GROMACS .gro file of C-alpha atoms in nm:
model
  350
    1MET     CA    1  -0.827  -0.368  -0.383
    2LEU     CA    2  -0.946  -0.634  -0.142
    3GLN     CA    3  -0.594  -0.768  -0.093
    4GLN     CA    4  -0.494  -0.664   0.260
    5THR     CA    5  -0.794  -0.425   0.282
    6ARG     CA    6  -1.141  -0.467   0.437
    7VAL     CA    7  -1.451  -0.476   0.217
    8GLN     CA    8  -1.613  -0.176   0.389
    9THR     CA    9  -1.307   0.035   0.314
   10VAL     CA   10  -1.290  -0.076  -0.048
   11ILE     CA   11  -1.651  -0.014  -0.153
   12ASP     CA   12  -1.629   0.363  -0.203
   13TYR     CA   13  -1.291   0.336  -0.375
   14TYR     CA   14  -1.420   0.066  -0.608
   15ASN     CA   15  -1.728   0.266  -0.706
   16ARG     CA   16  -1.522   0.578  -0.783
   17TRP     CA   17  -1.268   0.371  -0.973
   18MET     CA   18  -1.530   0.205  -1.194
   19LEU     CA   19  -1.695   0.538  -1.272
   20LYS     CA   20  -1.364   0.677  -1.394
   21TRP     CA   21  -1.232   0.365  -1.568
   22PRO     CA   22  -1.522   0.130  -1.648
   23THR     CA   23  -1.311  -0.100  -1.871
   24LEU     CA   24  -0.952  -0.220  -1.902
   25HIS     CA   25  -0.916  -0.007  -2.215
   26HIS     CA   26  -1.007   0.306  -2.020
   27LEU     CA   27  -0.764   0.217  -1.742
   28ALA     CA   28  -0.482   0.139  -1.985
   29GLN     CA   29  -0.494   0.500  -2.108
   30ALA     CA   30  -0.452   0.647  -1.759
   31SER     CA   31  -0.127   0.780  -1.619
   32LEU     CA   32   0.035   0.637  -1.308
   33GLU     CA   33  -0.018   0.967  -1.131
   34GLU     CA   34  -0.393   0.956  -1.204
   35VAL     CA   35  -0.410   0.599  -1.076
   36ASN     CA   36  -0.218   0.686  -0.759
   37GLU     CA   37  -0.447   0.980  -0.692
   38MET     CA   38  -0.754   0.758  -0.721
   39TRP     CA   39  -0.590   0.498  -0.497
   40ALA     CA   40  -0.473   0.743  -0.229
   41GLY     CA   41  -0.564   0.623   0.120
   42LEU     CA   42  -0.595   0.253   0.038
   43GLY     CA   43  -0.230   0.178   0.112
   44TYR     CA   44  -0.007  -0.086  -0.047
   45TYR     CA   45   0.032   0.141  -0.348
   46ARG     CA   46   0.223  -0.117  -0.549
   47ARG     CA   47  -0.117  -0.276  -0.616
   48ALA     CA   48  -0.226   0.035  -0.807
   49ARG     CA   49   0.085   0.032  -1.024
   50PHE     CA   50   0.038  -0.338  -1.099
   51LEU     CA   51  -0.325  -0.277  -1.195
   52LEU     CA   52  -0.220  -0.017  -1.448
   53GLU     CA   53   0.067  -0.228  -1.584
   54GLY     CA   54  -0.160  -0.530  -1.607
   55ALA     CA   55  -0.431  -0.338  -1.793
   56ARG     CA   56  -0.177  -0.205  -2.042
   57MET     CA   57  -0.030  -0.551  -2.097
   58ILE     CA   58  -0.368  -0.715  -2.158
   59VAL     CA   59  -0.488  -0.440  -2.392
   60ALA     CA   60  -0.159  -0.440  -2.585
   61GLY     CA   61  -0.176  -0.819  -2.623
   62GLY     CA   62  -0.508  -0.797  -2.805
   63ASP     CA   63  -0.620  -1.145  -2.699
   64GLY     CA   64  -0.876  -1.039  -2.441
   65PHE     CA   65  -0.869  -1.108  -2.070
   66PRO     CA   66  -0.670  -1.423  -1.979
   67LYS     CA   67  -0.892  -1.705  -1.856
   68ILE     CA   68  -0.655  -1.972  -1.726
   69VAL     CA   69  -0.403  -1.969  -1.443
   70SER     CA   70  -0.096  -2.008  -1.664
   71SER     CA   71  -0.190  -1.698  -1.864
   72LEU     CA   72  -0.303  -1.496  -1.564
   73LEU     CA   73   0.031  -1.550  -1.390
   74LYS     CA   74   0.202  -1.356  -1.669
   75VAL     CA   75   0.010  -1.039  -1.576
   76PRO     CA   76   0.196  -0.799  -1.341
   77GLY     CA   77   0.070  -0.820  -0.985
   78ILE     CA   78  -0.117  -1.149  -1.027
   79GLY     CA   79   0.021  -1.433  -0.817
   80ASP     CA   80  -0.099  -1.785  -0.742
   81TYR     CA   81  -0.386  -1.679  -0.517
   82THR     CA   82  -0.532  -1.412  -0.747
   83ALA     CA   83  -0.484  -1.628  -1.056
   84GLY     CA   84  -0.663  -1.920  -0.892
   85ALA     CA   85  -0.947  -1.700  -0.771
   86ILE     CA   86  -1.006  -1.539  -1.111
   87ALA     CA   87  -0.971  -1.861  -1.309
   88SER     CA   88  -1.200  -2.069  -1.087
   89ILE     CA   89  -1.464  -1.812  -0.994
   90ALA     CA   90  -1.492  -1.621  -1.322
   91PHE     CA   91  -1.398  -1.888  -1.577
   92LYS     CA   92  -1.470  -2.221  -1.400
   93GLU     CA   93  -1.116  -2.359  -1.433
   94VAL     CA   94  -1.072  -2.647  -1.188
   95VAL     CA   95  -0.789  -2.498  -0.983
   96PRO     CA   96  -0.748  -2.433  -0.610
   97VAL     CA   97  -0.728  -2.106  -0.419
   98VAL     CA   98  -0.517  -2.092  -0.105
   99ASP     CA   99  -0.510  -1.797   0.133
  100GLY     CA  100  -0.468  -1.768   0.509
  101ASN     CA  101  -0.826  -1.875   0.574
  102VAL     CA  102  -0.794  -2.183   0.354
  103ILE     CA  103  -0.463  -2.281   0.514
  104ARG     CA  104  -0.624  -2.264   0.859
  105VAL     CA  105  -0.919  -2.481   0.751
  106LEU     CA  106  -0.699  -2.741   0.583
  107ALA     CA  107  -0.448  -2.745   0.870
  108ARG     CA  108  -0.726  -2.828   1.116
  109LEU     CA  109  -0.906  -3.065   0.882
  110LYS     CA  110  -0.589  -3.272   0.835
  111ALA     CA  111  -0.419  -3.183   1.169
  112ILE     CA  112  -0.118  -3.026   1.002
  113SER     CA  113   0.080  -2.842   1.267
  114ALA     CA  114   0.369  -2.723   1.048
  115ASN     CA  115   0.462  -2.356   1.008
  116PRO     CA  116   0.206  -2.215   0.760
  117LYS     CA  117   0.461  -1.961   0.632
  118ASP     CA  118   0.719  -2.223   0.535
  119LYS     CA  119   0.746  -2.257   0.156
  120VAL     CA  120   0.743  -2.637   0.162
  121THR     CA  121   0.435  -2.636   0.385
  122VAL     CA  122   0.257  -2.384   0.164
  123LYS     CA  123   0.317  -2.608  -0.140
  124LYS     CA  124   0.167  -2.895   0.059
  125PHE     CA  125  -0.149  -2.692   0.123
  126TRP     CA  126  -0.179  -2.603  -0.247
  127LYS     CA  127  -0.146  -2.969  -0.341
  128LEU     CA  128  -0.407  -3.068  -0.083
  129ALA     CA  129  -0.648  -2.796  -0.197
  130ALA     CA  130  -0.608  -2.911  -0.558
  131GLN     CA  131  -0.717  -3.261  -0.455
  132LEU     CA  132  -1.028  -3.128  -0.283
  133VAL     CA  133  -1.158  -2.869  -0.531
  134ASP     CA  134  -1.497  -2.956  -0.682
  135PRO     CA  135  -1.454  -3.029  -1.056
  136HIS     CA  136  -1.806  -2.910  -1.136
  137ARG     CA  137  -1.823  -2.596  -0.921
  138PRO     CA  138  -1.463  -2.493  -0.853
  139GLY     CA  139  -1.543  -2.127  -0.796
  140ASP     CA  140  -1.821  -2.195  -0.547
  141PHE     CA  141  -1.606  -2.448  -0.365
  142ASN     CA  142  -1.312  -2.211  -0.335
  143GLN     CA  143  -1.530  -1.927  -0.214
  144SER     CA  144  -1.702  -2.149   0.042
  145LEU     CA  145  -1.368  -2.275   0.175
  146MET     CA  146  -1.240  -1.919   0.217
  147GLU     CA  147  -1.568  -1.814   0.379
  148LEU     CA  148  -1.556  -2.110   0.616
  149GLY     CA  149  -1.219  -1.992   0.741
  150ALA     CA  150  -1.332  -1.631   0.768
  151THR     CA  151  -1.656  -1.695   0.957
  152LEU     CA  152  -1.644  -2.027   1.147
  153CYS     CA  153  -1.293  -2.171   1.147
  154THR     CA  154  -1.146  -1.850   1.287
  155PRO     CA  155  -0.798  -1.812   1.439
  156LEU     CA  156  -0.893  -1.781   1.807
  157ASN     CA  157  -1.257  -1.883   1.863
  158PRO     CA  158  -1.365  -2.140   1.603
  159SER     CA  159  -1.734  -2.233   1.599
  160CYS     CA  160  -1.685  -2.607   1.571
  161SER     CA  161  -2.045  -2.688   1.666
  162SER     CA  162  -2.168  -2.499   1.359
  163CYS     CA  163  -1.900  -2.623   1.119
  164PRO     CA  164  -2.033  -2.838   0.830
  165VAL     CA  165  -1.712  -3.045   0.818
  166SER     CA  166  -1.653  -3.089   1.192
  167GLY     CA  167  -1.714  -3.462   1.157
  168GLU     CA  168  -1.411  -3.486   0.928
  169CYS     CA  169  -1.187  -3.257   1.132
  170ARG     CA  170  -0.883  -3.440   1.270
  171ALA     CA  171  -0.779  -3.148   1.490
  172LEU     CA  172  -1.119  -3.152   1.660
  173ALA     CA  173  -1.099  -3.528   1.710
  174ILE     CA  174  -0.750  -3.503   1.862
  175SER     CA  175  -0.857  -3.221   2.095
  176LYS     CA  176  -1.140  -3.438   2.229
  177LEU     CA  177  -0.896  -3.719   2.310
  178ASP     CA  178  -0.622  -3.501   2.456
  179LYS     CA  179  -0.727  -3.203   2.668
  180LEU     CA  180  -0.380  -3.051   2.630
  181VAL     CA  181  -0.436  -3.012   2.257
  182LEU     CA  182  -0.646  -2.721   2.132
  183ILE     CA  183  -0.807  -2.666   1.794
  184THR     CA  184  -0.622  -2.336   1.780
  185ASP     CA  185  -0.287  -2.520   1.796
  186TYR     CA  186  -0.343  -2.582   1.425
  187PRO     CA  187  -0.174  -2.447   1.225
  188ALA     CA  188   0.141  -2.363   1.422
  189LYS     CA  189   0.182  -1.998   1.511
  190SER     CA  190   0.434  -1.835   1.281
  191ILE     CA  191   0.685  -1.598   1.434
  192LYS     CA  192   0.605  -1.243   1.335
  193LEU     CA  193   0.893  -1.030   1.219
  194LYS     CA  194   0.950  -0.737   1.448
  195GLN     CA  195   0.882  -0.401   1.288
  196ARG     CA  196   1.196  -0.200   1.236
  197HIS     CA  197   1.203   0.155   1.368
  198GLU     CA  198   1.283   0.437   1.127
  199PHE     CA  199   1.292   0.814   1.170
  200SER     CA  200   1.214   1.086   0.918
  201ALA     CA  201   1.216   1.465   0.917
  202VAL     CA  202   0.948   1.621   0.696
  203CYS     CA  203   0.948   1.988   0.603
  204VAL     CA  204   0.639   2.151   0.455
  205VAL     CA  205   0.797   2.421   0.240
  206GLU     CA  206   0.561   2.707   0.158
  207ILE     CA  207   0.697   2.958  -0.092
  208SER     CA  208   0.532   3.296  -0.061
  209GLY     CA  209   0.466   3.529  -0.353
  210ARG     CA  210   0.567   3.307  -0.648
  211GLN     CA  211   0.294   3.283  -0.910
  212ASP     CA  212   0.530   3.162  -1.184
  213LEU     CA  213   0.592   2.831  -1.003
  214ILE     CA  214   0.230   2.753  -0.925
  215GLU     CA  215   0.019   2.462  -1.040
  216GLY     CA  216  -0.334   2.559  -0.944
  217ASP     CA  217  -0.540   2.876  -0.910
  218GLN     CA  218  -0.250   3.126  -0.914
  219SER     CA  219  -0.268   3.224  -0.547
  220ASN     CA  220   0.038   3.383  -0.388
  221SER     CA  221   0.168   3.082  -0.199
  222VAL     CA  222   0.281   2.744  -0.323
  223PHE     CA  223   0.386   2.421  -0.156
  224LEU     CA  224   0.686   2.223  -0.271
  225LEU     CA  225   0.621   1.854  -0.341
  226VAL     CA  226   0.878   1.589  -0.424
  227LYS     CA  227   0.811   1.265  -0.609
  228ARG     CA  228   0.937   0.948  -0.445
  229PRO     CA  229   1.156   0.706  -0.645
  230ASP     CA  230   0.981   0.470  -0.886
  231GLU     CA  231   1.086   0.167  -0.680
  232GLY     CA  232   1.050   0.091  -0.311
  233LEU     CA  233   0.811   0.207  -0.040
  234LEU     CA  234   0.532   0.439  -0.168
  235ALA     CA  235   0.695   0.434  -0.513
  236GLY     CA  236   0.613   0.725  -0.743
  237LEU     CA  237   0.395   0.913  -0.493
  238TRP     CA  238   0.412   1.281  -0.403
  239GLU     CA  239   0.520   1.400  -0.059
  240PHE     CA  240   0.666   1.700   0.117
  241PRO     CA  241   1.048   1.719   0.127
  242SER     CA  242   1.183   1.462   0.373
  243VAL     CA  243   1.510   1.313   0.491
  244MET     CA  244   1.575   0.986   0.672
  245LEU     CA  245   1.758   1.032   1.000
  246GLY     CA  246   1.880   0.688   1.100
  247LYS     CA  247   1.785   0.743   1.465
  248GLU     CA  248   1.593   0.982   1.689
  249ALA     CA  249   1.724   1.334   1.648
  250ALA     CA  250   1.692   1.671   1.818
  251LEU     CA  251   1.556   1.973   1.631
  252THR     CA  252   1.903   2.115   1.562
  253ARG     CA  253   2.020   1.804   1.381
  254ARG     CA  254   1.692   1.761   1.194
  255ARG     CA  255   1.712   2.115   1.061
  256LYS     CA  256   2.075   2.069   0.963
  257GLU     CA  257   1.988   1.758   0.761
  258MET     CA  258   1.687   1.927   0.601
  259ASN     CA  259   1.885   2.242   0.517
  260CYS     CA  260   2.144   2.030   0.336
  261PHE     CA  261   1.874   1.853   0.137
  262LEU     CA  262   1.692   2.173   0.038
  263LYS     CA  263   2.015   2.347  -0.054
  264LYS     CA  264   2.146   2.058  -0.262
  265SER     CA  265   1.820   1.968  -0.433
  266PHE     CA  266   1.660   2.311  -0.479
  267ARG     CA  267   1.924   2.569  -0.385
  268LEU     CA  268   1.696   2.697  -0.111
  269ASP     CA  269   1.953   2.878   0.103
  270PRO     CA  270   1.846   3.146   0.358
  271GLN     CA  271   2.187   3.307   0.322
  272ARG     CA  272   2.165   3.355  -0.055
  273THR     CA  273   1.847   3.260  -0.235
  274CYS     CA  274   1.556   3.311   0.004
  275SER     CA  275   1.449   3.473   0.327
  276ILE     CA  276   1.268   3.286   0.605
  277LEU     CA  277   0.928   3.428   0.700
  278LEU     CA  278   0.842   3.151   0.947
  279ARG     CA  279   1.003   2.828   1.062
  280GLU     CA  280   0.827   2.625   1.326
  281ASP     CA  281   0.860   2.279   1.473
  282VAL     CA  282   0.504   2.149   1.442
  283GLY     CA  283   0.524   1.814   1.618
  284GLU     CA  284   0.566   1.445   1.553
  285PHE     CA  285   0.365   1.129   1.497
  286THR     CA  286   0.422   0.760   1.433
  287HIS     CA  287   0.308   0.610   1.102
  288ILE     CA  288   0.272   0.232   1.090
  289PHE     CA  289   0.350   0.023   0.784
  290SER     CA  290   0.331  -0.357   0.779
  291HIS     CA  291   0.705  -0.389   0.843
  292ILE     CA  292   0.811  -0.039   0.951
  293ARG     CA  293   0.732   0.182   1.248
  294LEU     CA  294   0.815   0.529   1.117
  295LYS     CA  295   0.850   0.824   1.351
  296VAL     CA  296   0.786   1.145   1.159
  297TYR     CA  297   0.907   1.487   1.276
  298VAL     CA  298   0.711   1.769   1.112
  299GLU     CA  299   0.823   2.124   1.050
  300LEU     CA  300   0.675   2.420   0.861
  301LEU     CA  301   0.906   2.648   0.663
  302ILE     CA  302   0.766   2.957   0.488
  303VAL     CA  303   1.014   3.135   0.264
  304HIS     CA  304   1.020   3.423   0.018
  305LEU     CA  305   1.248   3.385  -0.282
  306LYS     CA  306   1.476   3.676  -0.358
  307ASP     CA  307   1.398   3.881  -0.667
  308ASP     CA  308   1.687   3.752  -0.874
  309MET     CA  309   1.603   3.387  -0.812
  310SER     CA  310   1.340   3.334  -1.085
  311ASP     CA  311   1.542   3.044  -1.227
  312LEU     CA  312   1.617   2.893  -0.889
  313PHE     CA  313   1.447   2.559  -0.936
  314SER     CA  314   1.567   2.509  -1.293
  315MET     CA  315   1.923   2.537  -1.158
  316ARG     CA  316   1.883   2.285  -0.876
  317ASP     CA  317   2.176   2.054  -0.813
  318GLY     CA  318   1.990   1.748  -0.687
  319GLU     CA  319   2.003   1.442  -0.911
  320ASN     CA  320   1.692   1.248  -1.009
  321THR     CA  321   1.463   1.479  -0.811
  322THR     CA  322   1.117   1.527  -0.958
  323TRP     CA  323   0.925   1.813  -0.802
  324LYS     CA  324   0.632   2.048  -0.848
  325CYS     CA  325   0.476   2.342  -0.667
  326VAL     CA  326   0.102   2.349  -0.603
  327ASP     CA  327  -0.133   2.593  -0.433
  328ARG     CA  328  -0.362   2.508  -0.142
  329GLU     CA  329  -0.658   2.413  -0.358
  330ALA     CA  330  -0.453   2.185  -0.582
  331LEU     CA  331  -0.284   2.031  -0.278
  332SER     CA  332  -0.618   1.950  -0.119
  333SER     CA  333  -0.739   1.773  -0.433
  334LEU     CA  334  -0.425   1.568  -0.491
  335GLY     CA  335  -0.422   1.198  -0.416
  336LEU     CA  336  -0.190   1.210  -0.118
  337THR     CA  337  -0.112   0.922   0.115
  338SER     CA  338  -0.265   0.921   0.462
  339GLY     CA  339   0.074   1.002   0.611
  340VAL     CA  340   0.126   1.307   0.388
  341ARG     CA  341  -0.228   1.427   0.461
  342LYS     CA  342  -0.161   1.398   0.832
  343VAL     CA  343   0.149   1.616   0.792
  344TYR     CA  344  -0.053   1.877   0.601
  345THR     CA  345  -0.329   1.873   0.863
  346MET     CA  346  -0.072   1.938   1.134
  347VAL     CA  347   0.079   2.244   0.964
  348GLN     CA  348  -0.265   2.390   0.888
  349LYS     CA  349  -0.315   2.432   1.262
  350VAL     CA  350  -0.011   2.660   1.294
   0.00000   0.00000   0.00000
């Protein structure tokens, strides 16, 4: 949970998680949907899937929790950093841990100005960290090195006067001899990839007067949810029907694209299978992912299915589309992503 997420954000999630699944055996029996619901809001949802897959693998193996790096690396979702952290901190294996904080400390300590994202350079930092790790207290050493980078040897304003290893720091020594050289020149600044811009039309489809489709308390309105593919961004999560647009689009084009999707996937056709009670353009917002800047156009569509359309959804033509209809109460309790919740909040104001 702490990968890419702040401690303060994680605490409540962690406590709820441990109450529900106190052991690996409990977690291994959970469904992916249950895990995603518990994870909702933390982002980077692939971590949740890996946690479940890892728990199932370890339990199925029957050999207990792996204790060394070579075994830990076989578990889904565990890479070099996590394996090193677990093995050294929990099981005292003499192995290094290298993250962004450690790279910054080592780069300044040894005056390494190479690109910290370059694979060859990263291997060099791992080799260097392995030479430094304390053989008697590897976990404490690794934690202290990471903490040094997080608190004193920071990216922009390092506290060199308080640093316990400043006397050994080559970058500091060089900066004292050459005023044109700064501590913060180490490591070299990596070029950030520019976020790509994407555009999506989302339609909150509310179906009025259909109790037979409902998952929930049997109220008279249901909301259509679609499950995302099992691979890719937000894999396996529930969302309102959406279509990717390729570029910014006016309302007319967005509705045309959405109409095609709803007709193909669910046979929702105002001319034949349903009547429109309300259709309103609600607004738009921008949702930021690490590598994507997604502009989301939101629309509310309330329809009433015609009397002879009881088998409408069972006859849908869309391939590989997993869907369900839920009432307001069930929708509010689902583990939805922050983006989907924002969409729902917008349509509630209509």
